[in-house]
Short mmCIF file of C-alpha atoms in Angstrom, two decimals:
data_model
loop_
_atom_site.label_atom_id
_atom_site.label_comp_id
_atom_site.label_asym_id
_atom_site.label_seq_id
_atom_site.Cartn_x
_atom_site.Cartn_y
_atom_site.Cartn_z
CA UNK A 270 -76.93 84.96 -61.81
CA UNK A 271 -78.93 86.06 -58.39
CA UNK A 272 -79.33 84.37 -55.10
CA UNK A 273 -82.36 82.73 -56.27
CA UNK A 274 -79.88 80.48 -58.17
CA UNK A 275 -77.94 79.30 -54.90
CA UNK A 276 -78.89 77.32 -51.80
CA UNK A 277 -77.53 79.91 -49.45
CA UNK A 278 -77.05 79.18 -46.09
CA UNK A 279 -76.09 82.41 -44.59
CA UNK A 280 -75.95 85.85 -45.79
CA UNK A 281 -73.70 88.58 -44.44
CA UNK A 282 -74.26 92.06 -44.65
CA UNK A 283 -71.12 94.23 -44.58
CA UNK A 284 -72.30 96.97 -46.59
CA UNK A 285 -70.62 100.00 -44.91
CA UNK A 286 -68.19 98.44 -43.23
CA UNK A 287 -64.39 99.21 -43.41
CA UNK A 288 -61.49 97.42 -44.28
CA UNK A 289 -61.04 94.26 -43.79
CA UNK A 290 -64.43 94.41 -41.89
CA UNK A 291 -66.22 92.31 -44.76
CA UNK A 292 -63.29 89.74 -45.08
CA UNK A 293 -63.77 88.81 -41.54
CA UNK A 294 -67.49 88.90 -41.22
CA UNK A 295 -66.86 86.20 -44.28
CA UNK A 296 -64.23 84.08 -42.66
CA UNK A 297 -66.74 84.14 -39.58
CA UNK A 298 -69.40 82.94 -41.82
CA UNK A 299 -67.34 80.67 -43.20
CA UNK A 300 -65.88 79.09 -39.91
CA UNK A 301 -69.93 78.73 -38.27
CA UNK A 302 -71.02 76.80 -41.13
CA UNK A 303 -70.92 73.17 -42.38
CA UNK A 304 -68.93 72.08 -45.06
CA UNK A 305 -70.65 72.35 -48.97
CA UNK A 306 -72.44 75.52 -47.07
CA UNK A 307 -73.14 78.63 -49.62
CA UNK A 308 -72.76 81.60 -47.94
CA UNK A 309 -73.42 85.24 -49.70
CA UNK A 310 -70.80 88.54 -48.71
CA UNK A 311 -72.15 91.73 -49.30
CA UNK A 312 -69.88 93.99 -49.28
CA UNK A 313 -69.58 97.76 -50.83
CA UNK A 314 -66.08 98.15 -50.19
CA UNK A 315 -63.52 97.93 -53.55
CA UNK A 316 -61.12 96.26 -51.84
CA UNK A 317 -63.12 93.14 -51.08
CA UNK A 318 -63.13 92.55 -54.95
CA UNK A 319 -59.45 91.39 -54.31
CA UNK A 320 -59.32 90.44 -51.15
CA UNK A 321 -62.46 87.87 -50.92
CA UNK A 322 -61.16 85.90 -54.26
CA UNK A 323 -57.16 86.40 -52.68
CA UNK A 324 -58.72 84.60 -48.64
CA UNK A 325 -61.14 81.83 -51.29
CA UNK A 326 -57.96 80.69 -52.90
CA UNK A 327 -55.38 80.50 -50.27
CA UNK A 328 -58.28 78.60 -47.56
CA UNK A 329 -59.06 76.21 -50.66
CA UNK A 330 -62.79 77.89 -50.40
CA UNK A 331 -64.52 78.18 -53.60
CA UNK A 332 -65.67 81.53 -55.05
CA UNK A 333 -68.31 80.49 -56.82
CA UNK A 334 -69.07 83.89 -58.34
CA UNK A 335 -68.81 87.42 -57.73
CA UNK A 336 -72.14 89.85 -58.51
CA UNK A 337 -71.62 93.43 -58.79
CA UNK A 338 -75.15 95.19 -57.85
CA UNK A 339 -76.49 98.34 -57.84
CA UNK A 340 -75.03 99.43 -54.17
CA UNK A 341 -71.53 97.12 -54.48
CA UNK A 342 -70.91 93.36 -54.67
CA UNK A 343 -72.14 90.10 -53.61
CA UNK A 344 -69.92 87.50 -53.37
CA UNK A 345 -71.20 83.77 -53.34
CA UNK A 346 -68.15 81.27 -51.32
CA UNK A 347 -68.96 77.59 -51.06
CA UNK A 348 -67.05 75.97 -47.68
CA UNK A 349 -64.46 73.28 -48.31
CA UNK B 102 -90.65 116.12 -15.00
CA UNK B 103 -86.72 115.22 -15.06
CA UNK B 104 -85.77 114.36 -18.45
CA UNK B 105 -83.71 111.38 -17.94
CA UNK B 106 -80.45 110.85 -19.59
CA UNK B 107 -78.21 107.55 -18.74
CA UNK B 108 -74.93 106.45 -20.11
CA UNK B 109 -73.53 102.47 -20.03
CA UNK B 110 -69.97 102.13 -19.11
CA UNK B 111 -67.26 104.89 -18.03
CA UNK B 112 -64.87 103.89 -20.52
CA UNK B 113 -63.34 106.93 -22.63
CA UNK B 114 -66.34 107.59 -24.23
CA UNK B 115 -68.97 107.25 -21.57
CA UNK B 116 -66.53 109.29 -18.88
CA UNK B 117 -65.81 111.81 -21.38
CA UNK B 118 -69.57 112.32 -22.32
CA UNK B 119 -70.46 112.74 -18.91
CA UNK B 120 -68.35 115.28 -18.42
CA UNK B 121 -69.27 116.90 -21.71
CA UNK B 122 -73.25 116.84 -20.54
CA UNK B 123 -72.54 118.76 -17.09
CA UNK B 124 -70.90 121.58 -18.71
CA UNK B 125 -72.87 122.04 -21.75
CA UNK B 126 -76.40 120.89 -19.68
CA UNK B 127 -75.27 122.92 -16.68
CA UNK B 128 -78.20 125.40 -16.25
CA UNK B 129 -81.17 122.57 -17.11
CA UNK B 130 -79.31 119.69 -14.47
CA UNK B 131 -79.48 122.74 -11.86
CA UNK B 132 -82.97 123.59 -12.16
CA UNK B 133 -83.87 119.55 -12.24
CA UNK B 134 -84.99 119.63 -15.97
CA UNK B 135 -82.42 116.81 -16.67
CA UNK B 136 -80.44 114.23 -14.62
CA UNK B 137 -77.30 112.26 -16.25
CA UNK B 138 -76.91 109.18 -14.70
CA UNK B 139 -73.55 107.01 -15.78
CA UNK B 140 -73.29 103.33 -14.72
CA UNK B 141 -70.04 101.06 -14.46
CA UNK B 142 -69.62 98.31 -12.85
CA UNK B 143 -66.35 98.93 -11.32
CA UNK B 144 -65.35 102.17 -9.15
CA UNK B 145 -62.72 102.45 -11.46
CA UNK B 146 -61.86 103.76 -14.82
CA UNK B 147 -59.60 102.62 -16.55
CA UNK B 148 -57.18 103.66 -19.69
CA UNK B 149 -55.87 100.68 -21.17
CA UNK B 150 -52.87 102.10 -23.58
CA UNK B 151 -51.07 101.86 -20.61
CA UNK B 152 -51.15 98.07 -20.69
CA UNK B 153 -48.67 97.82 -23.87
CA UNK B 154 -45.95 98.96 -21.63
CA UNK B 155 -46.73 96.56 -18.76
CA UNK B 156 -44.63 93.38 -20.38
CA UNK B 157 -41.89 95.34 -20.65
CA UNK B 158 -41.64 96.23 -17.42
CA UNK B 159 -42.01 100.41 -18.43
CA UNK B 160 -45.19 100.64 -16.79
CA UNK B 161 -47.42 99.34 -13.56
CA UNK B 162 -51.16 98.37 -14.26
CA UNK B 163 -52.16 100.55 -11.79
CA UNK B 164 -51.15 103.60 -13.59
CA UNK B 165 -53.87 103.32 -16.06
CA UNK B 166 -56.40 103.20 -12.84
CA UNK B 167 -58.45 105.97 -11.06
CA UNK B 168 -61.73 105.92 -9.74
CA UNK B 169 -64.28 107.77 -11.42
CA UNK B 170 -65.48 109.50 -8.29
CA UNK B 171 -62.15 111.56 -9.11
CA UNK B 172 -63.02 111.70 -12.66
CA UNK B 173 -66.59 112.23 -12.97
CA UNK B 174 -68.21 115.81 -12.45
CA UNK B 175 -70.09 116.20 -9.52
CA UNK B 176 -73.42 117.16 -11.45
CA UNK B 177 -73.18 113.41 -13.23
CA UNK B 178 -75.25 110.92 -10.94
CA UNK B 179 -72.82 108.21 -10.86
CA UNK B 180 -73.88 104.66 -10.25
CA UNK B 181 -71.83 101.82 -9.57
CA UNK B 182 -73.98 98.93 -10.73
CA UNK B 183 -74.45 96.33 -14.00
CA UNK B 184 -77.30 97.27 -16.44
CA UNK B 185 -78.25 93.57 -17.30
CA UNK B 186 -81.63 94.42 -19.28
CA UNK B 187 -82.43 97.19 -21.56
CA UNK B 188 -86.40 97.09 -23.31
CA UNK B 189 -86.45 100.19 -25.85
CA UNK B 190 -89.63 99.60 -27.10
CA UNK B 191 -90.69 100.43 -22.97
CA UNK B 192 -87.53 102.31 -22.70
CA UNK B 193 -86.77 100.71 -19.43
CA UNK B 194 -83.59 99.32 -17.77
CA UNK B 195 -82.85 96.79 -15.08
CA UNK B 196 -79.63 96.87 -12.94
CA UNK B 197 -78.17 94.37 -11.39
CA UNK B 198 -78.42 95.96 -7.76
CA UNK B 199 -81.33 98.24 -8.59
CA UNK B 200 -79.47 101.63 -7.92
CA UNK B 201 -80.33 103.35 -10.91
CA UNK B 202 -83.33 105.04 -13.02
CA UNK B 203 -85.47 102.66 -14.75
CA UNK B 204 -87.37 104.86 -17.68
CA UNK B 205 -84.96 106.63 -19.61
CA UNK B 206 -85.57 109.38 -22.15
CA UNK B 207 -82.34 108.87 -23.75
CA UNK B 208 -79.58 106.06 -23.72
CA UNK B 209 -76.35 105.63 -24.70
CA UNK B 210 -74.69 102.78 -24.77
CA UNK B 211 -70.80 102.88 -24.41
CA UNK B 212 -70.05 99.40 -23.16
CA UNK B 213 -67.34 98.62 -24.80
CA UNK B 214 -64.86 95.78 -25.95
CA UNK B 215 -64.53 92.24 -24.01
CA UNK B 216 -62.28 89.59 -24.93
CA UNK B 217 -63.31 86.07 -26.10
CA UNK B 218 -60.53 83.79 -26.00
CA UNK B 219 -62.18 80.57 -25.48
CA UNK B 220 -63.57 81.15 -29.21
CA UNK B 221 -60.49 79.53 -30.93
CA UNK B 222 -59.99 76.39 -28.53
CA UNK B 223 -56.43 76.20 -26.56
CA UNK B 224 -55.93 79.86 -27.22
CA UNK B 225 -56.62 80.63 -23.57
CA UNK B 226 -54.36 78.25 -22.14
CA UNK B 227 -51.55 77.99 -25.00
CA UNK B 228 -51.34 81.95 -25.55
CA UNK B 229 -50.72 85.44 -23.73
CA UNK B 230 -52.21 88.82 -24.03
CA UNK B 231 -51.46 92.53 -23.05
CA UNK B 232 -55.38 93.34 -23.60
CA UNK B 233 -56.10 92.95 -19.97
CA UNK B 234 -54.80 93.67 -17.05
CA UNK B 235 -54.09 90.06 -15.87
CA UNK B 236 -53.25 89.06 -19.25
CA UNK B 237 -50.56 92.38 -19.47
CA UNK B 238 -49.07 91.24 -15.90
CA UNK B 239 -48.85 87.23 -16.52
CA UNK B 240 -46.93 88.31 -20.20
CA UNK B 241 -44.95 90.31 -18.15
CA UNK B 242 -43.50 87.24 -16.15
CA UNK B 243 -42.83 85.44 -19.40
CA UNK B 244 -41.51 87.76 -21.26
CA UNK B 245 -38.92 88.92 -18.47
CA UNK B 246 -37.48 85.44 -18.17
CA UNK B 247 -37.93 84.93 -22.22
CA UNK B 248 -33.98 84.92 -23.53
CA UNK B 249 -34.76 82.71 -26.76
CA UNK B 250 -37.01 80.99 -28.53
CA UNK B 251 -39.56 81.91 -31.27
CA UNK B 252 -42.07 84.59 -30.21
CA UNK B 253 -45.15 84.36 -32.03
CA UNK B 254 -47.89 87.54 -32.33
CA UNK B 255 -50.95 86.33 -33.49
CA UNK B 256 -53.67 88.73 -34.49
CA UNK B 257 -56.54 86.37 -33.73
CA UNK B 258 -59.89 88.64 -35.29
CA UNK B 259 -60.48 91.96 -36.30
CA UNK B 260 -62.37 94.27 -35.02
CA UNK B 261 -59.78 94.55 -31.81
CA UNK B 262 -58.74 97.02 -29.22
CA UNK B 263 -56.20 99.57 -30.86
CA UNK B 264 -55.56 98.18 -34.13
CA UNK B 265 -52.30 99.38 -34.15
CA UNK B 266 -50.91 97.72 -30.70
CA UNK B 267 -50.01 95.01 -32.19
CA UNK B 268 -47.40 95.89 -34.66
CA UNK B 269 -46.10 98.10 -31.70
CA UNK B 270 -46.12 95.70 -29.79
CA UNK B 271 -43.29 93.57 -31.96
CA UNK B 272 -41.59 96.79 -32.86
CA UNK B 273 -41.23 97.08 -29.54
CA UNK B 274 -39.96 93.46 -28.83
CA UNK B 275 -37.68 93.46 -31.20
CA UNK B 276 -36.20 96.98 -29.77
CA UNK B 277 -36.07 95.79 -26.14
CA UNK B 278 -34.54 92.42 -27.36
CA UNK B 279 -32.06 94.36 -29.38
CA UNK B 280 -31.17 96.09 -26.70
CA UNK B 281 -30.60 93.45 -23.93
CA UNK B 282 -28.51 91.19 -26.80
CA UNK B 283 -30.56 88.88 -27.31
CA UNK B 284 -31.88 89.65 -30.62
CA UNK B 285 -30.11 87.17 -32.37
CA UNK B 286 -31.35 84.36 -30.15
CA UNK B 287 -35.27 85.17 -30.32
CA UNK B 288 -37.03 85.02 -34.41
CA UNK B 289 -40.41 87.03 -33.85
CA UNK B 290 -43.67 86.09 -35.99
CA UNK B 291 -46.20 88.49 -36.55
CA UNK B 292 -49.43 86.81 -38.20
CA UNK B 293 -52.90 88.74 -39.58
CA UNK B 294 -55.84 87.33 -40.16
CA UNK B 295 -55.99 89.20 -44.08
CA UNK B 296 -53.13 89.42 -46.91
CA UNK B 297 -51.07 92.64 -45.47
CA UNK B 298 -49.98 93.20 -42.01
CA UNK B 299 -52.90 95.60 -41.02
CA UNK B 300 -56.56 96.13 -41.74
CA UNK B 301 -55.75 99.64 -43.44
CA UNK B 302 -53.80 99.37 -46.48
CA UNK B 303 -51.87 102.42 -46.00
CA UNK B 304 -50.56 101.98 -42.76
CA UNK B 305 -49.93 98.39 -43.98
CA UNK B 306 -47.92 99.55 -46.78
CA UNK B 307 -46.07 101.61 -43.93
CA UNK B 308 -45.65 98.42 -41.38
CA UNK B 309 -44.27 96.09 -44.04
CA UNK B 310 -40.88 97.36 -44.72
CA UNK B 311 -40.19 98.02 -41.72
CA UNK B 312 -41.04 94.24 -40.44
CA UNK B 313 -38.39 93.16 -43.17
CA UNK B 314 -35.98 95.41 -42.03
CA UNK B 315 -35.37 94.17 -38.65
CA UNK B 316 -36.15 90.11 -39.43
CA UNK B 317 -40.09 90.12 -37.95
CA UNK B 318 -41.29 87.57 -39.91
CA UNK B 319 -44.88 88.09 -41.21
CA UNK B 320 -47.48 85.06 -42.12
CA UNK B 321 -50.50 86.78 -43.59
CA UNK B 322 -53.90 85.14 -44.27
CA UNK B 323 -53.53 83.38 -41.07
CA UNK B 324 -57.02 82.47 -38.93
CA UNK B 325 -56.22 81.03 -35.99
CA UNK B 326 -58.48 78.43 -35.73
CA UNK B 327 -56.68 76.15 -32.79
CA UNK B 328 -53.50 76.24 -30.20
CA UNK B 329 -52.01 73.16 -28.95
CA UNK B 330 -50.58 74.35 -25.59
CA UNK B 331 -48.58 70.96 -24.59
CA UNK B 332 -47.43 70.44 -28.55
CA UNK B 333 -47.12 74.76 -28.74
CA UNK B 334 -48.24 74.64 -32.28
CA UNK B 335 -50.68 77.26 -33.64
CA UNK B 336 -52.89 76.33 -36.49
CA UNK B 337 -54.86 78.38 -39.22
CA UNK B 338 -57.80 77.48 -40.94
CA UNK B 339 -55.81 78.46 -43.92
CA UNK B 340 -54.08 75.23 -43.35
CA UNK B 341 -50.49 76.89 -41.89
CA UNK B 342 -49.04 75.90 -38.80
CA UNK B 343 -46.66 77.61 -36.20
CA UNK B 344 -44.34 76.10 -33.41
CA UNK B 345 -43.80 78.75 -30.92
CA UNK B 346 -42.19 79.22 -27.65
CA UNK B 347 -43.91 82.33 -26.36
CA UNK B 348 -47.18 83.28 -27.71
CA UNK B 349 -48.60 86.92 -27.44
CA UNK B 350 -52.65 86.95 -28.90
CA UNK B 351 -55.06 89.19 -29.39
CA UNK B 352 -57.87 87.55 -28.76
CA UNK B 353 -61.54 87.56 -30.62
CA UNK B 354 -63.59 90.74 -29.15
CA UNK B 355 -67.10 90.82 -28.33
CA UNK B 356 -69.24 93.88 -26.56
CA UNK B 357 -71.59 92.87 -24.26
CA UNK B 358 -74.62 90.29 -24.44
CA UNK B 359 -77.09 92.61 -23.67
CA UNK B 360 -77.00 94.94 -27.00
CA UNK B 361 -77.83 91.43 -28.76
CA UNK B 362 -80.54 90.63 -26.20
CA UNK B 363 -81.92 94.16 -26.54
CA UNK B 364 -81.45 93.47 -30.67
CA UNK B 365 -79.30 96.46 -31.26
CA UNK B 366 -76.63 94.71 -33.05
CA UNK B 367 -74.82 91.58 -33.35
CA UNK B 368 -71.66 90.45 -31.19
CA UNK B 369 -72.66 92.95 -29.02
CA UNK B 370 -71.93 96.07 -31.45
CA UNK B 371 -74.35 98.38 -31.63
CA UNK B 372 -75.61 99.04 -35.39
CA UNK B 373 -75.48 102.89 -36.04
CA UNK B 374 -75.86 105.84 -38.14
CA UNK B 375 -71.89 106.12 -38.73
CA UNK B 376 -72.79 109.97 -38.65
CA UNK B 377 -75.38 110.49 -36.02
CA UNK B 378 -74.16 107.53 -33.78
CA UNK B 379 -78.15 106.70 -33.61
CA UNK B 380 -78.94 103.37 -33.31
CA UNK B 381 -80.61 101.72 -36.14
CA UNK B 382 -83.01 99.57 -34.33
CA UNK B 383 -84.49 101.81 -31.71
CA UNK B 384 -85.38 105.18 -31.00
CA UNK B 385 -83.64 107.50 -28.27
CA UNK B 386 -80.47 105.15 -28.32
CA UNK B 387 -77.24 106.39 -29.55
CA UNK B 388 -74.09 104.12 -29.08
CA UNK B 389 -70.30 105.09 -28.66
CA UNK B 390 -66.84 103.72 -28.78
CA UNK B 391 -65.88 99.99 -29.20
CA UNK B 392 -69.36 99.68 -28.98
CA UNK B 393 -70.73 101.69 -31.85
CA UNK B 394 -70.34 99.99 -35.40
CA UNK B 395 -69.02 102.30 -37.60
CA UNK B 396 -66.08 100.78 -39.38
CA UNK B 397 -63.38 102.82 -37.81
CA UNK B 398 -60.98 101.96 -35.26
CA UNK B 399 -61.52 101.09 -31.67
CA UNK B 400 -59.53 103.60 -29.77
CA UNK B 401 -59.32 105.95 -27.40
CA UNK B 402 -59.80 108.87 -29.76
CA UNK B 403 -62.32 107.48 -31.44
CA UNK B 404 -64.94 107.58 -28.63
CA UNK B 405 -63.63 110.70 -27.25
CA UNK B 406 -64.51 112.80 -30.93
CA UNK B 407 -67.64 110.92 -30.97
CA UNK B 408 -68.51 111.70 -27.04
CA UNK B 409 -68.58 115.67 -28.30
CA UNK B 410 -70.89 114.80 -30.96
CA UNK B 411 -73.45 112.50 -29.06
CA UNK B 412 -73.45 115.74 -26.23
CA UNK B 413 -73.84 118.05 -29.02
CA UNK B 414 -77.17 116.14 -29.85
CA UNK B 415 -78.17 115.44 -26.40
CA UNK B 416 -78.54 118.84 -25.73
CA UNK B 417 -80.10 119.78 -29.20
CA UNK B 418 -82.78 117.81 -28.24
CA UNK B 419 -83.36 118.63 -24.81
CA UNK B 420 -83.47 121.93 -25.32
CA UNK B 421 -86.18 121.56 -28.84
CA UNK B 422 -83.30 122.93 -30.86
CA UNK B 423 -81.93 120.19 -34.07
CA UNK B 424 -79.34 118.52 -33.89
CA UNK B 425 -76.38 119.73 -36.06
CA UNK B 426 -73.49 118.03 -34.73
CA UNK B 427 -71.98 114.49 -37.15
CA UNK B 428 -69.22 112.44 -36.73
CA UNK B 429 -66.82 112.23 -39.87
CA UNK B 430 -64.66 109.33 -38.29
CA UNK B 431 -62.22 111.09 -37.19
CA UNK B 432 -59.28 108.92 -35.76
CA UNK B 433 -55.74 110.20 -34.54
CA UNK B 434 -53.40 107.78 -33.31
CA UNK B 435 -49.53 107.18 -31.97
CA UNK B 436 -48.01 104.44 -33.08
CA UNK B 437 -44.52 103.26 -31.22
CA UNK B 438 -41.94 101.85 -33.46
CA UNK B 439 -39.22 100.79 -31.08
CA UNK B 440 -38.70 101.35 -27.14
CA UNK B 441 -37.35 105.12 -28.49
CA UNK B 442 -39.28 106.64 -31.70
CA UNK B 443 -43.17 107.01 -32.78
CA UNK B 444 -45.29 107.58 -35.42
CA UNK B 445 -47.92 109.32 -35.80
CA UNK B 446 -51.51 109.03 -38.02
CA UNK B 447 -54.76 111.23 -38.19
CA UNK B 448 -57.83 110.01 -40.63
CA UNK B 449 -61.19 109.96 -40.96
CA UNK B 450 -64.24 108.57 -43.22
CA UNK B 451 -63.20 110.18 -46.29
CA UNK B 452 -58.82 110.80 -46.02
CA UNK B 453 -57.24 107.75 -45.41
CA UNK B 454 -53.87 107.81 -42.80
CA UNK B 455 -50.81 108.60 -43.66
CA UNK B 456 -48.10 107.57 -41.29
CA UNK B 457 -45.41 110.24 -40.03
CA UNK B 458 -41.88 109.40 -40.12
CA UNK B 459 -40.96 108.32 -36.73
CA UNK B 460 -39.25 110.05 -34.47
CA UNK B 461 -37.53 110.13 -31.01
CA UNK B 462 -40.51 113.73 -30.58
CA UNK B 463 -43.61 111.42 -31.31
CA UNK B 464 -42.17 108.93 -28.72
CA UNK B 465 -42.11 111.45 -26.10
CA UNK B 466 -45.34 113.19 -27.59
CA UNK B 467 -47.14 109.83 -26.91
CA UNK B 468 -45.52 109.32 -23.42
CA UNK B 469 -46.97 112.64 -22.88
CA UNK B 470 -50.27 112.15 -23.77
CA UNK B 471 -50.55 108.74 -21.69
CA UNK B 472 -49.88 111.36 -18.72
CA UNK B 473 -52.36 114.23 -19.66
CA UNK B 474 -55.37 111.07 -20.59
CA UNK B 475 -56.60 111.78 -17.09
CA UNK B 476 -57.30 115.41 -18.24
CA UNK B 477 -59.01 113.76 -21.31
CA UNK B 478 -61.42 111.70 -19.22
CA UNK B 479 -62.40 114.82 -17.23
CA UNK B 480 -63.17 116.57 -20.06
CA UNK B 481 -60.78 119.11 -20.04
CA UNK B 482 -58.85 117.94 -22.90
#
């Protein structure tokens, strides 16, 4: 599935960034939007695989599905 | 004409630079080819480590203070003035008292962290920090007069100041409480924002066991998203709460407004090459430090390795020549893990840390290096 299949709301762009750098440019995301808001992680760190799905289940977030692409992952969370 | 070099802030990395220019630059700043300007808008520079000591009374706030006029070589036009407007499509600058040069040739931008409390409401009024002076000195009083009770440490974002002060910082506290006998009437909470204890999984995987060992309690996953200061109840947006009697926080960080008014970067971090320090949305702009987003920590070190590589370059291209010089994130960094032993990492982009055993040496080697900083700032060390 692609973006074009979600109503995004925001899109973050943490390609390149460091550990936990993505995490917390999601939970930011995730704290300046409404809830029902899509917002897309990219991320090209490994460690996001288990640490975005880990933060989605303990905040009662949904990750609605995790894309891997041709320079590391998008991750698609729906807000509470 | 005087090729016109300026510097923001005389942090680490903008002092350091400085310094670095008028030695390598000495022969072009002579014959008025160049001029390096450095604006701060304090007299003062100032080397925050020293402010993890303050709450325990080992250290005054004015030992991390010295004015740069002491600090800065003499060939450096210093300015003591605000830069509140930067255009790089003109490549022109405004000041706040108009003391500087207004077309630059090159910038670079080494503004650094502030701290944004009132981003999570209460936290300002509920909570206590050792990331500023005032906030190391008010701490101080609490924690003096602090005989039991829980103590909470609340890592509030990421990217901070020193990512490693704050598991020194309950180390620490639970040393000095040790110590005093009052261990056993004080429980200690440490809480991160992700699932381990730090950002790094290797020096999390370090930090852990030793939390267990002496009873610091550890809530991970935990984004502050509120403090109560008359209920003293900390809440995450995971859903957790904390009571607490004392709370220490590290507050959100931001850099400065202006590198998002001048669309360099959001929050006030400058977007870079993570090898060139160049900024990615303008030309002749490089970026340093806290303020330079590059993934790697925010410390000391940091800026000072990346302050040789952005004069390296400087000079490359004033003098025609390319520049050669990249910065492979290297990081070194002391870590205290009671009032009497140390450890010690070193890492960069590609080898992650790997934490010494500690030892009474690294204590005293990081004692040691708080006192020889000032050499570091003048570019001697």
């Amino acid at each position: 599935m692609t973006d074009a299949a979600y109503d995004l709301d925001k899109t973050v762009d943490a390609r390149g960034a460091a550990c936990p750098g993505p995490l917390m440019d999601l939970i930011g995301a995730i704290k300046s939007v409404d809830s029902g808001a899509i917002v897309r992680l990219r991320s090209d760190n490994e460690q996001s695989t288990t640490d975005v799905p880990e933060w989605t289940e303990e905040s009662g977030n949904e990750l609605l599905e995790l894309v891997e692409t041709d320079d590391g992952y998008d991750f698609y969370v729906k807000k509470a | 004409m005087t090729e016109e070099i300026v510097i923001v802030g005389a942090g680490t990395g903008g002092s350091v630079l400085a310094n670095d220019l008028a030695e390598r630059l000495d022969a072009e700043i002579d014959a008025g080819d160049v001029r390096v300007t450095l604006v701060n808008d304090s007299p003062d520079h100032v080397y925050k480590p020293v402010w993890l000591y303050v709450p325990f009374g080992k250290r005054e706030s004015e030992d991390g203070r010295r004015p740069l006029s002491q600090l800065v070589d003499d060939r450096v036009d210093l300015r003591i003035d605000r830069v509140i407007d930067v255009d790089t499509d003109a490549k022109r600058i405004e000041y706040r008292d108009g003391t500087g040069p207004n077309e630059y040739d090159h910038l670079v931008l080494a503004t650094g962290s502030t701290l944004a409390p009132d981003e999570v409401p209460g936290l300002r009024e509920g909570g206590y920090d050792f990331y500023s002076e005032d906030g190391a000195e008010a701490l101080r009083e609490e924690l003096l007069s602090f005989t039991e009770g829980h103590l909470v440490l609340s890592v509030v974002g990421t990217p901070h100041m020193c990512p490693a002060a704050p598991l020194e910082f309950v180390f620490m506290a639970d040393a000095w409480f040790r110590e005093r006998g009052l261990r056993d009437d004080v429980d200690i909470t440490y809480t991160y924002p992700v699932n381990r204890v730090h950002g790094n999984p290797n020096i999390a995987e370090w930090a852990r066991p030793k939390m267990d060992e002496r009873d610091i309690a550890v809530e991970t996953f935990f984004n502050a998203e509120e403090v109560d200061p008359d209920e003293q109840v900390i809440s995450s947006m995971e859903g957790s709460e904390l009571e607490y009697d004392l709370l220490v926080d590290i507050p959100p960080h931001r850099g400065v407004d202006l590198i998002e008014e001048a669309g360099l970067g959001d929050r006030g971090w400058v977007e870079v090459d993570k090898h060139t320090l160049e900024a990615k949305h303008a030309e002749d702009v490089y970026a340093l430090g806290d303020t330079a987003a590059t993934g790697v920590p925010n410390a000391g070190s940091v800026a000072h390795y990346q302050a040789g590589v952005v004069g390296q370059r400087l000079a490359s291209h004033v003098r025609g020549y390319p520049a050669t010089e990249t910065y492979d994130g290297k990081t070194l960094c002391f870590i205290e893990t009671g009032m009497d032993e140390a450890s010690f990492v070193e890492f960069d982009y590609e080898n992650p840390p790997a934490p010494a055993p500690p030892s009474e040496k690294l204590h005293w080697s990081k004692l040691a290096y708080n006192e020889a900083y000032w050499l570091t700032a003048r570019g001697l060390l």
